[in-house]
PDB file of C-alpha atoms in Angstrom:
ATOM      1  CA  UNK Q   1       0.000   0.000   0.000  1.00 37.00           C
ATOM      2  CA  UNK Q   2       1.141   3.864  -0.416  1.00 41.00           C
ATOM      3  CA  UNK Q   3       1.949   5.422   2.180  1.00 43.00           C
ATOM      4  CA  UNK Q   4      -0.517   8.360   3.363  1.00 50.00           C
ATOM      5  CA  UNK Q   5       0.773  11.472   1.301  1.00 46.00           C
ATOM      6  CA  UNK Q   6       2.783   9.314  -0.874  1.00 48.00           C
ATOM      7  CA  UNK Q   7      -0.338   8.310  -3.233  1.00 47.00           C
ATOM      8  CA  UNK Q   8       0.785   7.165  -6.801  1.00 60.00           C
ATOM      9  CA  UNK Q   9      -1.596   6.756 -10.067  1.00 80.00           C
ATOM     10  CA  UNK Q  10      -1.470   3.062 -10.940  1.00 90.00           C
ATOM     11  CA  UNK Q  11      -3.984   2.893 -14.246  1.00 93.00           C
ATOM     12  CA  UNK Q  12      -7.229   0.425 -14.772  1.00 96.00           C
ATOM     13  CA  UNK Q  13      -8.465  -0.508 -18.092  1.00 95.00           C
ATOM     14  CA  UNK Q  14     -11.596  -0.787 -19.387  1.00 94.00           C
ATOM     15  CA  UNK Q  15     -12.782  -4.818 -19.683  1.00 94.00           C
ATOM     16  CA  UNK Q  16     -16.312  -4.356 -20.717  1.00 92.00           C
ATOM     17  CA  UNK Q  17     -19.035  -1.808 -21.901  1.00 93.00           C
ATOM     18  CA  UNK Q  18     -22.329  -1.935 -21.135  1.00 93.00           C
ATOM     19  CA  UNK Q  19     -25.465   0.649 -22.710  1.00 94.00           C
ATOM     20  CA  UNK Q  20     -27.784   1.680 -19.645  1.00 96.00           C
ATOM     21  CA  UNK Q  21     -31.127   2.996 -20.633  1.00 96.00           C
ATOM     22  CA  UNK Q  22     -30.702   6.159 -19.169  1.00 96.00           C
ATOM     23  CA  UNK Q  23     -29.684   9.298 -19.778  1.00 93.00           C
ATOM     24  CA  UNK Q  24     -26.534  11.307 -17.771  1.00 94.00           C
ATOM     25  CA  UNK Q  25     -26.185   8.452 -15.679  1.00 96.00           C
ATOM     26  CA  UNK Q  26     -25.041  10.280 -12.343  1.00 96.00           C
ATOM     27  CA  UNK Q  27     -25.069   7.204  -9.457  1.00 97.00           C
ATOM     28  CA  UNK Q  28     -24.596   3.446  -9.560  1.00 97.00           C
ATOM     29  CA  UNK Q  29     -24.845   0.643  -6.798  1.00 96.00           C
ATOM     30  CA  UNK Q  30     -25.220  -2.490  -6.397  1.00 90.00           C
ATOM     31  CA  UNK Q  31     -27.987  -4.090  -3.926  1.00 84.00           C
ATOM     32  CA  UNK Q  32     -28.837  -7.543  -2.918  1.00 73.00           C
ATOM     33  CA  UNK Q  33     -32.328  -8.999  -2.990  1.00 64.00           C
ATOM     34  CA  UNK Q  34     -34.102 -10.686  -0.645  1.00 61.00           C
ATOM     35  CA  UNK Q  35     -32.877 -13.987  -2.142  1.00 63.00           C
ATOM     36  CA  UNK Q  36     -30.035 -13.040  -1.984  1.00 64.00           C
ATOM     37  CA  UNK Q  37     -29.467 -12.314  -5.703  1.00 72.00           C
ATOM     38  CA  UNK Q  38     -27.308  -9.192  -5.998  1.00 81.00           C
ATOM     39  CA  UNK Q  39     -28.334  -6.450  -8.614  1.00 89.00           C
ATOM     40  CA  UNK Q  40     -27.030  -3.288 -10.450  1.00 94.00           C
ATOM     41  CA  UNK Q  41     -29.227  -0.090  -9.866  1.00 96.00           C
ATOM     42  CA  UNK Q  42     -28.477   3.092 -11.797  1.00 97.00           C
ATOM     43  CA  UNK Q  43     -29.876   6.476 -11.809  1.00 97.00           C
ATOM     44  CA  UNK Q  44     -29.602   9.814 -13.535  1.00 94.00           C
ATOM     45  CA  UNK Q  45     -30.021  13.094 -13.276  1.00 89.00           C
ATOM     46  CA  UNK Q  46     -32.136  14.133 -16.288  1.00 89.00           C
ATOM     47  CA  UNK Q  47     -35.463  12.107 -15.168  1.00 92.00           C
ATOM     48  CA  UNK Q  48     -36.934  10.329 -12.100  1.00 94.00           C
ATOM     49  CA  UNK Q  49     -36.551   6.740 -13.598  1.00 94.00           C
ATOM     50  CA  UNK Q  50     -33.968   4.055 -12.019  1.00 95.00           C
ATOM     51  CA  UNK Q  51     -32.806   1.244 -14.460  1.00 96.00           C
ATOM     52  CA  UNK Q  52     -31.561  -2.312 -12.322  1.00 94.00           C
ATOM     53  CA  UNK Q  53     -30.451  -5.538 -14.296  1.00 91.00           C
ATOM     54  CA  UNK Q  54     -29.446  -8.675 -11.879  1.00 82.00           C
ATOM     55  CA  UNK Q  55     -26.160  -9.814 -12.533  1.00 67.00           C
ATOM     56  CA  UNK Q  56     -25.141 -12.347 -15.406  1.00 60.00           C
ATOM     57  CA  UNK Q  57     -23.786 -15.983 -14.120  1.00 55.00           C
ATOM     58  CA  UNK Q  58     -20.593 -15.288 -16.591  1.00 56.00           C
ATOM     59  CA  UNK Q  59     -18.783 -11.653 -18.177  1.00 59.00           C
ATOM     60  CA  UNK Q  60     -20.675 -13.120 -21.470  1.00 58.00           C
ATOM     61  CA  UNK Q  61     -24.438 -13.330 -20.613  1.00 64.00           C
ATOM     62  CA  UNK Q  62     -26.633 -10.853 -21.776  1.00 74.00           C
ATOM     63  CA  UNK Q  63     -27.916  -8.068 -19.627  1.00 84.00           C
ATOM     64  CA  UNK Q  64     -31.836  -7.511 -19.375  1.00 89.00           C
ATOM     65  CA  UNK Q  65     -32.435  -3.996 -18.050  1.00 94.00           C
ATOM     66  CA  UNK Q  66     -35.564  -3.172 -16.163  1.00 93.00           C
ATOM     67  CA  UNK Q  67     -36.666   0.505 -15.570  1.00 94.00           C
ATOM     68  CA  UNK Q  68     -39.043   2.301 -13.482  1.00 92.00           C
ATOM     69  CA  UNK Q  69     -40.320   5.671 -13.009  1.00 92.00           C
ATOM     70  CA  UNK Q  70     -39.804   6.748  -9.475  1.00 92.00           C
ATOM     71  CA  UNK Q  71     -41.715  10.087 -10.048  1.00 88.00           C
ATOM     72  CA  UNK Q  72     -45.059   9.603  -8.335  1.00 85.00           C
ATOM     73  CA  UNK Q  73     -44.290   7.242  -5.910  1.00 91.00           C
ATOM     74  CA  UNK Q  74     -46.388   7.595  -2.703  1.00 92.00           C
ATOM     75  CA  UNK Q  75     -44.952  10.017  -0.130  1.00 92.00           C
ATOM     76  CA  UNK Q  76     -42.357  11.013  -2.867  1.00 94.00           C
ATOM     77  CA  UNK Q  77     -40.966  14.907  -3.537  1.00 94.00           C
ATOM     78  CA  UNK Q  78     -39.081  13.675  -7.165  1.00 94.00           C
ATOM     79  CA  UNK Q  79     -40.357  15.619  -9.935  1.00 92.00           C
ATOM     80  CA  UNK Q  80     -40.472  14.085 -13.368  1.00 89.00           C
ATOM     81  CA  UNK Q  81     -38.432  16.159 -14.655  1.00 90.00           C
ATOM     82  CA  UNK Q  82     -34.301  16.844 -14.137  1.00 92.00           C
ATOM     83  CA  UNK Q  83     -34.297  15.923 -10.584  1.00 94.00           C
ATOM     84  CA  UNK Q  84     -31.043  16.462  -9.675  1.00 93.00           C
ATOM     85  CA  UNK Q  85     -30.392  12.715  -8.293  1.00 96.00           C
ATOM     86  CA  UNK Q  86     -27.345  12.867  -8.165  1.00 97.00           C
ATOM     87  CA  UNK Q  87     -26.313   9.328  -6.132  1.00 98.00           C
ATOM     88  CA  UNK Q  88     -28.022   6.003  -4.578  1.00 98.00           C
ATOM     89  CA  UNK Q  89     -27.215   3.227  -2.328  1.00 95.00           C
ATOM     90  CA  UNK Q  90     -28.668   0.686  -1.024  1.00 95.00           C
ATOM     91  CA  UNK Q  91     -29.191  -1.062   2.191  1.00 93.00           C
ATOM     92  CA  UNK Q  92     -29.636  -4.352   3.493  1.00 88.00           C
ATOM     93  CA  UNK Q  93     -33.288  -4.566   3.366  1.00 86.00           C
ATOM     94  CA  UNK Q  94     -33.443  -3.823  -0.513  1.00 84.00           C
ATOM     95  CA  UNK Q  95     -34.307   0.034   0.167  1.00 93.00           C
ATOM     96  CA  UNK Q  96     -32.672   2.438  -1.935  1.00 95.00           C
ATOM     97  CA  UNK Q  97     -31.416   5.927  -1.069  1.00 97.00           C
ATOM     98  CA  UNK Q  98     -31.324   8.587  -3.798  1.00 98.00           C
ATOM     99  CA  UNK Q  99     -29.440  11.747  -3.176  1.00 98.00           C
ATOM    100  CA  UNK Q 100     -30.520  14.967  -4.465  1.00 96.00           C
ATOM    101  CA  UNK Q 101     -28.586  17.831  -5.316  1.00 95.00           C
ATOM    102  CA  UNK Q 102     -31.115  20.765  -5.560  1.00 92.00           C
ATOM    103  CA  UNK Q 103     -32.501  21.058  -2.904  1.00 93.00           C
ATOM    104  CA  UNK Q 104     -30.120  19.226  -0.870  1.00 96.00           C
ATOM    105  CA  UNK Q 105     -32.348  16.010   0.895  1.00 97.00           C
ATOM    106  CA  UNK Q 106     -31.902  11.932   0.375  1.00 98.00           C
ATOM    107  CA  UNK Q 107     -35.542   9.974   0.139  1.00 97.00           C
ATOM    108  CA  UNK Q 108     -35.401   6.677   1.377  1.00 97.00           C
ATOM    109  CA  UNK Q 109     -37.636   4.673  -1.074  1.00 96.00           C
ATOM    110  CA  UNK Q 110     -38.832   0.913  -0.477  1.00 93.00           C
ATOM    111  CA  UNK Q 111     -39.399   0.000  -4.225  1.00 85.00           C
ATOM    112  CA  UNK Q 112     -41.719  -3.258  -3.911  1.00 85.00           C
ATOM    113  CA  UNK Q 113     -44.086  -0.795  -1.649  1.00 88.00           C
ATOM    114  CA  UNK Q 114     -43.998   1.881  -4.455  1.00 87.00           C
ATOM    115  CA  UNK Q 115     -43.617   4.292  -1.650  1.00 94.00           C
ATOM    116  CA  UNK Q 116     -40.906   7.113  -0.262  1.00 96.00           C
ATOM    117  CA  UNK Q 117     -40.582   5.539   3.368  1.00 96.00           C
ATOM    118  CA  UNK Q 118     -38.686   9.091   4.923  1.00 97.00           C
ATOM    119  CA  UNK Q 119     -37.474  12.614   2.937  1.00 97.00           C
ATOM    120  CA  UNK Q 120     -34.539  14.476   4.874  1.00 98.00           C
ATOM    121  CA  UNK Q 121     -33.554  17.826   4.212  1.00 98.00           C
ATOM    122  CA  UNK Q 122     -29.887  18.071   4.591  1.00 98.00           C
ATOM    123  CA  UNK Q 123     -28.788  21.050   6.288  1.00 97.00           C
ATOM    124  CA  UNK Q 124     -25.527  22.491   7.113  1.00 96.00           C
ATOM    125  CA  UNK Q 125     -25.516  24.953   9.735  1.00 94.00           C
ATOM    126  CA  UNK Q 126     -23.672  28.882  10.343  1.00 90.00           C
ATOM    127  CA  UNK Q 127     -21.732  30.838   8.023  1.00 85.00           C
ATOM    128  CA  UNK Q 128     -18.374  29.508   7.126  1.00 89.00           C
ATOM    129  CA  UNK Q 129     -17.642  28.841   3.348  1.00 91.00           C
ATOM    130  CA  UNK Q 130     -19.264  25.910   3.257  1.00 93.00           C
ATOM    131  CA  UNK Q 131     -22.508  26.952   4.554  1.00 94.00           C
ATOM    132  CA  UNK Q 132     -22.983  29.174   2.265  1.00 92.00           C
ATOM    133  CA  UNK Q 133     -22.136  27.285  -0.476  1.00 91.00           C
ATOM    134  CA  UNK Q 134     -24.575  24.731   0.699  1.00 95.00           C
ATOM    135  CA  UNK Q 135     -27.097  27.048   0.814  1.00 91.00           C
ATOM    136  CA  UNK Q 136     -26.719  29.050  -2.482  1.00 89.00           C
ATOM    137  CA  UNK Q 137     -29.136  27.233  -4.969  1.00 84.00           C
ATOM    138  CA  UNK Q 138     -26.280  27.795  -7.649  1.00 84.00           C
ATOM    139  CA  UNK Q 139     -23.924  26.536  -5.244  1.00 84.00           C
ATOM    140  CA  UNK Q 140     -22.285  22.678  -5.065  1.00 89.00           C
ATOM    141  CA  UNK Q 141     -23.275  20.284  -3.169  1.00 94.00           C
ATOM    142  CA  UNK Q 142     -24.274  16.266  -2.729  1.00 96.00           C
ATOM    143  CA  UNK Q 143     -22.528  14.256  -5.188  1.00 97.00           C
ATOM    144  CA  UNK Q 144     -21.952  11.035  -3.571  1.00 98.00           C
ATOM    145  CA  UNK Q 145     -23.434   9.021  -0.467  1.00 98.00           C
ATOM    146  CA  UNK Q 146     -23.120   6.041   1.843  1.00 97.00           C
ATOM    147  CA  UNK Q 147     -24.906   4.885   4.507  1.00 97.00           C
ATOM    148  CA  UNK Q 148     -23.234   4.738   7.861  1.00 97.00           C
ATOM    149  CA  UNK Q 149     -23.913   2.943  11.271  1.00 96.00           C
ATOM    150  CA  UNK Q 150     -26.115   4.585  13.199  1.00 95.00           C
ATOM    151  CA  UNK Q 151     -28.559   6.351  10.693  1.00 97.00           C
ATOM    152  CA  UNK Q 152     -26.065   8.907   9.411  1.00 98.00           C
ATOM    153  CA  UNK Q 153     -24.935   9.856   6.131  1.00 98.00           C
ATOM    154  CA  UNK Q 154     -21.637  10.685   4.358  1.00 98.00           C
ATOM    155  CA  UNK Q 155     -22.162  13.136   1.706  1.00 98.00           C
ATOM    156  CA  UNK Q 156     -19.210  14.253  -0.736  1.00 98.00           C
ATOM    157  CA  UNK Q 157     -19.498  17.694  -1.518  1.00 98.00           C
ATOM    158  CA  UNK Q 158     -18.515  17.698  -4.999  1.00 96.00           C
ATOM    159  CA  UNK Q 159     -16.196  21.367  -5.250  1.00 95.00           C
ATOM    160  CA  UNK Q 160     -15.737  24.719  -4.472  1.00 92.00           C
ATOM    161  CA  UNK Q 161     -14.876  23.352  -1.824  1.00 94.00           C
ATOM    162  CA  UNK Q 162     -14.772  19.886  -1.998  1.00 97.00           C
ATOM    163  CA  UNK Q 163     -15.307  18.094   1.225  1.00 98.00           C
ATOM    164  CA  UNK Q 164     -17.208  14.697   2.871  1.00 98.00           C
ATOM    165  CA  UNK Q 165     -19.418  15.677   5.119  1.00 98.00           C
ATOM    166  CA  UNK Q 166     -21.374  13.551   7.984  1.00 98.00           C
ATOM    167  CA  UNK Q 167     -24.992  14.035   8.583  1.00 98.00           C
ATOM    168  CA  UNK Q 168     -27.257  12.953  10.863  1.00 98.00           C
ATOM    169  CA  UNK Q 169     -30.376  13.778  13.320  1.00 97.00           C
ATOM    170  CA  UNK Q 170     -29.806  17.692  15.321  1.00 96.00           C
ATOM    171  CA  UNK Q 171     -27.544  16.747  18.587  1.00 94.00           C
ATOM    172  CA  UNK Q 172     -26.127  13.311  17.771  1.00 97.00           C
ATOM    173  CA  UNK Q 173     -22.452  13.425  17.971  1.00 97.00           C
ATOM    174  CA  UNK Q 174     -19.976  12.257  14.831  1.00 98.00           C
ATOM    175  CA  UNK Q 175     -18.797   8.562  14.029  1.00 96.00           C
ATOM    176  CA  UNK Q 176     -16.575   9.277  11.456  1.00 98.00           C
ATOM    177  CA  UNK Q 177     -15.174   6.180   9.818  1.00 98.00           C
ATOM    178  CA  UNK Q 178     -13.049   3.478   9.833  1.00 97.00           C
ATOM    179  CA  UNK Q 179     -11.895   0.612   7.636  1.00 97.00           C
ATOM    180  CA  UNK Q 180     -15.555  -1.951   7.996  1.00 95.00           C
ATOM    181  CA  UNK Q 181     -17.175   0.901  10.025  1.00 95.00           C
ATOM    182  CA  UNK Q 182     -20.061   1.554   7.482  1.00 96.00           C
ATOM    183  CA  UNK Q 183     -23.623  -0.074   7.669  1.00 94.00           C
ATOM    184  CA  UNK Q 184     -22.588  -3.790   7.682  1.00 90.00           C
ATOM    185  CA  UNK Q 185     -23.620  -5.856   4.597  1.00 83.00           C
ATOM    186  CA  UNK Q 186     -26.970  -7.422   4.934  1.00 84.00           C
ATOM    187  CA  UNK Q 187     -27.651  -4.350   7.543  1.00 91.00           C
ATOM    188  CA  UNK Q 188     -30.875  -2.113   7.159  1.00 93.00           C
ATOM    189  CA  UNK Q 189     -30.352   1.294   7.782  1.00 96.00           C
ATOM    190  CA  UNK Q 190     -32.158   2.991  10.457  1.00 93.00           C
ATOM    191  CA  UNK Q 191     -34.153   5.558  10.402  1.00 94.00           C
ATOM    192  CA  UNK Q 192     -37.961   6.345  11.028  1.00 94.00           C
ATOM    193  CA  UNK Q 193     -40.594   7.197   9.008  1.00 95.00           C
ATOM    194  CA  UNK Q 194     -41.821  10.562   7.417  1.00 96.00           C
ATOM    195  CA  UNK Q 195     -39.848  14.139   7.088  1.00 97.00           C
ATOM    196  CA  UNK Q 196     -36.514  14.502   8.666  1.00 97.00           C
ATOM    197  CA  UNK Q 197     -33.608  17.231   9.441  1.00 98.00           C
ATOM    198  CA  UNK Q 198     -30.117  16.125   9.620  1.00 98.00           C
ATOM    199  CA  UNK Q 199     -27.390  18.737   9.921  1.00 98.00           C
ATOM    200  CA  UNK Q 200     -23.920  18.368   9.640  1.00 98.00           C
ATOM    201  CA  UNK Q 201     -22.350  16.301  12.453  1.00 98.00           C
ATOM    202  CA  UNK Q 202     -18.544  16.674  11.063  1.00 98.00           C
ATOM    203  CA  UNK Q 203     -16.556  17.817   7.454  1.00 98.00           C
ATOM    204  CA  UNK Q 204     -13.365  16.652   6.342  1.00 98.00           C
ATOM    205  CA  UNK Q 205     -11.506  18.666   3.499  1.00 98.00           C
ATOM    206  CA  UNK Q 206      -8.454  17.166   1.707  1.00 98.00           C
ATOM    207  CA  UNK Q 207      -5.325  17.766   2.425  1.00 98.00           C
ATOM    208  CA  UNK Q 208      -2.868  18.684   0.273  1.00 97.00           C
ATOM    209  CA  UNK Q 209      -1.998  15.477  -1.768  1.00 98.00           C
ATOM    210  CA  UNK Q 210      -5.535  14.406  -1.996  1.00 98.00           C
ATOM    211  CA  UNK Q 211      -6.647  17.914  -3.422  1.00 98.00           C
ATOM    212  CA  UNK Q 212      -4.005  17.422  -5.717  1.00 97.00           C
ATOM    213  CA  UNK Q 213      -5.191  14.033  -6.703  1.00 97.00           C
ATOM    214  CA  UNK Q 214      -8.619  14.119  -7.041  1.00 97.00           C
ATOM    215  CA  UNK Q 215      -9.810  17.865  -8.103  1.00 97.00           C
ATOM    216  CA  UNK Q 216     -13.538  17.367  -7.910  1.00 97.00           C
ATOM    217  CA  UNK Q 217     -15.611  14.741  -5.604  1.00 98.00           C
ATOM    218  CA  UNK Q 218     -17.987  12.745  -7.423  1.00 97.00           C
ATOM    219  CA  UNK Q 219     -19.077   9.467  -6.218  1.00 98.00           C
ATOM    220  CA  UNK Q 220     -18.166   7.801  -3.021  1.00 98.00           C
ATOM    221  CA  UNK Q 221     -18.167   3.571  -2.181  1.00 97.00           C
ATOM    222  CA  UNK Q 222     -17.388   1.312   0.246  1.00 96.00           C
ATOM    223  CA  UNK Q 223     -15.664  -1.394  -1.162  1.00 96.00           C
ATOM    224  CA  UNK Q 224     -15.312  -5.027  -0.724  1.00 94.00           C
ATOM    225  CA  UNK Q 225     -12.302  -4.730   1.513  1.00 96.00           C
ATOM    226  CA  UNK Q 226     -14.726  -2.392   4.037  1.00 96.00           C
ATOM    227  CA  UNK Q 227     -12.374   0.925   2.702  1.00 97.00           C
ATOM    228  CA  UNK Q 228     -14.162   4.435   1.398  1.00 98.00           C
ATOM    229  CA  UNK Q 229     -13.356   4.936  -1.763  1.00 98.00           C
ATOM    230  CA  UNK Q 230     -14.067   8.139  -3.910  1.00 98.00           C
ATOM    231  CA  UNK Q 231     -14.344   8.703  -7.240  1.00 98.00           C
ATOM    232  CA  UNK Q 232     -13.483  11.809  -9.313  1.00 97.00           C
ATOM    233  CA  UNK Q 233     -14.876  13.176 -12.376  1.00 95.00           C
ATOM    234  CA  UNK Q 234     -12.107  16.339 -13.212  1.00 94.00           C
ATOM    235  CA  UNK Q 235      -9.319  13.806 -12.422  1.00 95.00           C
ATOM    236  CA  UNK Q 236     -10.793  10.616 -13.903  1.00 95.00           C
ATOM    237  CA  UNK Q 237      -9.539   8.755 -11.095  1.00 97.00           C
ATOM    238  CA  UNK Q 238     -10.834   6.350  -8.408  1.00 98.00           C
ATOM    239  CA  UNK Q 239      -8.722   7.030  -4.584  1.00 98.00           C
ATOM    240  CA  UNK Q 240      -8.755   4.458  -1.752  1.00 98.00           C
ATOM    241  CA  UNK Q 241      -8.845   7.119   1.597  1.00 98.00           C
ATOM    242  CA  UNK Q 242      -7.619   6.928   4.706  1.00 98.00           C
ATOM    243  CA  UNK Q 243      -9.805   6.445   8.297  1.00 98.00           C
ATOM    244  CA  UNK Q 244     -11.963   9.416   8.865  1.00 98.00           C
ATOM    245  CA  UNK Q 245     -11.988  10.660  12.543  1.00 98.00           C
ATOM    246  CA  UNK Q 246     -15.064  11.455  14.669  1.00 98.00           C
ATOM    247  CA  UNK Q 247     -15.627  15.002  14.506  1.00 98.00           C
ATOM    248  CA  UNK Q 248     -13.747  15.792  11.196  1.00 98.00           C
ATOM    249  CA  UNK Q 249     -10.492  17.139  10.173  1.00 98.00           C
ATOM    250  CA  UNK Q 250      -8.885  16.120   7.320  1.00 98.00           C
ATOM    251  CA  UNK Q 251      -9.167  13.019   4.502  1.00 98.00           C
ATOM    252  CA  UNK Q 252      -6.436  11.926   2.981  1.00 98.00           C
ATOM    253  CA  UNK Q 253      -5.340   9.477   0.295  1.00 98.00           C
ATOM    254  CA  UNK Q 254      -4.141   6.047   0.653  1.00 97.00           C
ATOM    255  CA  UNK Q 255      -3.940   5.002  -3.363  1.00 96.00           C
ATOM    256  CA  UNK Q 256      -5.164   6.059  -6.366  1.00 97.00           C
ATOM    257  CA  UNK Q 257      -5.887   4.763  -9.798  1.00 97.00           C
ATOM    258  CA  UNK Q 258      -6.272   6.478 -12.973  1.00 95.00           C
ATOM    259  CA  UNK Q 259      -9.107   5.346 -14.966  1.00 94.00           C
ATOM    260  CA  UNK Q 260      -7.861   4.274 -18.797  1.00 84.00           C
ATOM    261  CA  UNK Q 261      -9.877   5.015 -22.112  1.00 78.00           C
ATOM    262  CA  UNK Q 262     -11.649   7.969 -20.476  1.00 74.00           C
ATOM    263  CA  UNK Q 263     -10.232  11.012 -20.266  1.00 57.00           C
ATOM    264  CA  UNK Q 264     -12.215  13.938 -21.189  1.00 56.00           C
ATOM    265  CA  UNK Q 265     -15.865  13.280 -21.992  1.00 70.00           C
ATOM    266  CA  UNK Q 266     -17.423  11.391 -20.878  1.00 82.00           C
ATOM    267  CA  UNK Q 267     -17.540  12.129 -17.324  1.00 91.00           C
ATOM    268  CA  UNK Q 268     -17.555   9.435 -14.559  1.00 96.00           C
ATOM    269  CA  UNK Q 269     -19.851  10.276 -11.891  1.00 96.00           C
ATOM    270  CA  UNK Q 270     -20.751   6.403 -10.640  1.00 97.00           C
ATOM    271  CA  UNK Q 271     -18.909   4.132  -8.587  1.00 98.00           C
ATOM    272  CA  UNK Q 272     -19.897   0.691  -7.532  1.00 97.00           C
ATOM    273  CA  UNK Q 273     -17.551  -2.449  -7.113  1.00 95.00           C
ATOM    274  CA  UNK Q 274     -17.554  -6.124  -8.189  1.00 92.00           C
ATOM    275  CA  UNK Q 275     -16.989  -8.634  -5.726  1.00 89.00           C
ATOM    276  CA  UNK Q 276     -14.010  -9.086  -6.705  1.00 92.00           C
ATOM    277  CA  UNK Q 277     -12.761  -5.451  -6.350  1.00 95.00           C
ATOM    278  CA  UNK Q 278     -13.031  -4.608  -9.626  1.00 96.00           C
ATOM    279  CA  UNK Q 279     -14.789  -1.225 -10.291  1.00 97.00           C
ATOM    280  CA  UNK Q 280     -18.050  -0.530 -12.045  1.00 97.00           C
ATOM    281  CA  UNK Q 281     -18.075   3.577 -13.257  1.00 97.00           C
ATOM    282  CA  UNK Q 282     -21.161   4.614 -14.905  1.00 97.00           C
ATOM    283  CA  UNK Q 283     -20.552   7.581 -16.975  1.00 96.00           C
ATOM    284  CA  UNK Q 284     -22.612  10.591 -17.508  1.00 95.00           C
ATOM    285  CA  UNK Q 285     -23.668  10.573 -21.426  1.00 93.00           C
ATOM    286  CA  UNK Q 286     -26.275  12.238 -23.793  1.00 90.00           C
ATOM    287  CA  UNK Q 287     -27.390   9.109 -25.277  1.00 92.00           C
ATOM    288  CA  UNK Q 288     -27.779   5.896 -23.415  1.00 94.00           C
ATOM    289  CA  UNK Q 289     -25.473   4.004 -24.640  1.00 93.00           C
ATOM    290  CA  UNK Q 290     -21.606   2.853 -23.423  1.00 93.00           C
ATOM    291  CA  UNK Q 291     -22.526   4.922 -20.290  1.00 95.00           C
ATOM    292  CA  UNK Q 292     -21.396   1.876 -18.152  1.00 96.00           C
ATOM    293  CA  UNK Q 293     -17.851   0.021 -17.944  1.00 95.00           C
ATOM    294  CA  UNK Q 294     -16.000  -2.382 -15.766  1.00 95.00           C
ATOM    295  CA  UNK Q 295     -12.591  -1.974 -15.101  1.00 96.00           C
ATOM    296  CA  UNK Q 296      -9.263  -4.370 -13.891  1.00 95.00           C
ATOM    297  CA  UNK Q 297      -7.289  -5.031 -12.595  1.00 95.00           C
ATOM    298  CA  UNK Q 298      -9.266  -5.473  -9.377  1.00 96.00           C
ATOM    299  CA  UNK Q 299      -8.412  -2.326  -6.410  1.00 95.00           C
ATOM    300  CA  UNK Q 300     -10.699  -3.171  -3.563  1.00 95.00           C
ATOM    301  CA  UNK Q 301     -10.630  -6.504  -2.383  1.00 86.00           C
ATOM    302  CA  UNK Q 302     -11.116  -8.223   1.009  1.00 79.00           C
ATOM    303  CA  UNK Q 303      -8.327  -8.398   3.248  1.00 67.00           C
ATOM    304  CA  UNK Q 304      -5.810  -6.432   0.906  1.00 55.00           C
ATOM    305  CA  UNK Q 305      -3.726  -3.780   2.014  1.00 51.00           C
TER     306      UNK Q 305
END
């Protein structure tokens, strides 16, 4: 492993392509059903519509893509039209979490009920930088999310400036993160019912060598191996980060890995991960088509340093 500050671009090629029947894809995870069966779920930003295939037996079958339009779900805010999703996860109990840039809440939908289970507003709190970047409607903000223990939240702010930020209900104190410390596989993620507030609990900005390798924040995972990973578009890179403390500070960069065959357009703004380790970028296109690809050689895997 690099050493922290010492973070060195290895490069990972593209294996496969895949056409997603959506639009600016903008968030990608992968969830596991019930029966255990694990699928891909994608979003996008230009309509309220999610777009899940479960996963071939072998890198050769073919993929069956189902959508759905998410728009008029019971209990939902999503408009039809350009949302603003800009991430989702998922948790152990097949609920999904979509992230919304403008304004600035997650929904936390149960899709075999057809129905938004809780909306929370995201709030950051006073006056520094940040704030009121948060706040400005023209200003940057969610990106990327993961569900952590507890019923929190880390966000990645996506620039100006970029940060990760930890959210969660008015009062309750940080968690931060370590290596395995996010919602456990299999976990569901608590929370209750109807309209929430969380504000922000703790925000780490990068120091210098992470700054330096990833300019903009676009997607974050949790990978096999139970490490944060982030992904940047500006960069077209994928970093492994360090432990975040409780009450923030700073992030910083353990490795990093320069995604092949895609510089420039188009931009990568999903992360999810195989397995394996091997990542899973969905990229944000006009058309829907090669707006997915898997990449090796694997970077997250169990037990690796």
């Amino acid at each position: 492993m690099a050493r922290k500050g010492k973070s060195k671009k290895a490069r990972l090629q593209v294996r496969r392509v895949v056409h997603v029947p959506l639009r600016e894809v903008s968030g990608i995870c992968l969830r596991r059903s019930r029966n255990g069966r694990m699928s891909l779920i994608a979003v996008g930003d230009r309509a309220a519509k999610i777009a899940w295939f479960s996963q071939p037996r072998s890198d050769g079958d073919q993929i069956d893509w189902h959508t759905k339009s998410i728009a008029k779900l019971s209990g939902s805010k999503l408009p039809k039209h350009d949302p603003q999703i800009e991430a989702v996860c998922a948790d152990g109990g097949g609920r999904i979490l979509l992230l919304q840039e403008t304004p600035p809440r997650v929904e936390l939908i149960d899709l075999e009920a057809l129905e938004a289970l809780a909306l929370i507003d995201l709030v950051i709190e006073g006056r520094d930088e940040i704030a009121q970047a948060w706040s400005d409607p023209e200003g940057s903000r969610g990106e990327g999310v993961v569900l952590l223990r507890g019923g929190h939240l880390l966000v990645a702010k996506e620039k100006k400036p970029a940060a990760l930020i930890e959210f969660g209900p008015p009062r309750s104190r940080s968690r931060g993160l370590v290596r395995g410390g996010a919602l456990a596989g299999g976990a569901r993620w608590s929370t209750k019912k109807g309209r929430h507030r969380f504000v922000a609990l703790a925000i780490w900005l990068p120091d210098r060598t992470l700054a330096k390798t990833c300019a903009d924040f676009s997607d974050l995972e949790i990978g096999p191996d139970g490490c944060l990973y982030l992904l940047s578009d500006k960069s077209s890179t994928i970093a492994r980060l360090d432990d975040l403390p409780a009450g923030g500070g700073t992030a910083a960069v353990l490795n990093a890995w320069r995604l092949g065959d895609l510089d420039g357009k188009p931009k990568p703004e999903g992360l999810a991960f195989t397995a394996e380790g091997r990542a899973i970028v969905g990229l944000d296109t006009r058309k829907a088509r090669r707006n997915l690809v898997l990449l090796e050689p694997p970077v997250a895997q169990r037990g690796r340093g």
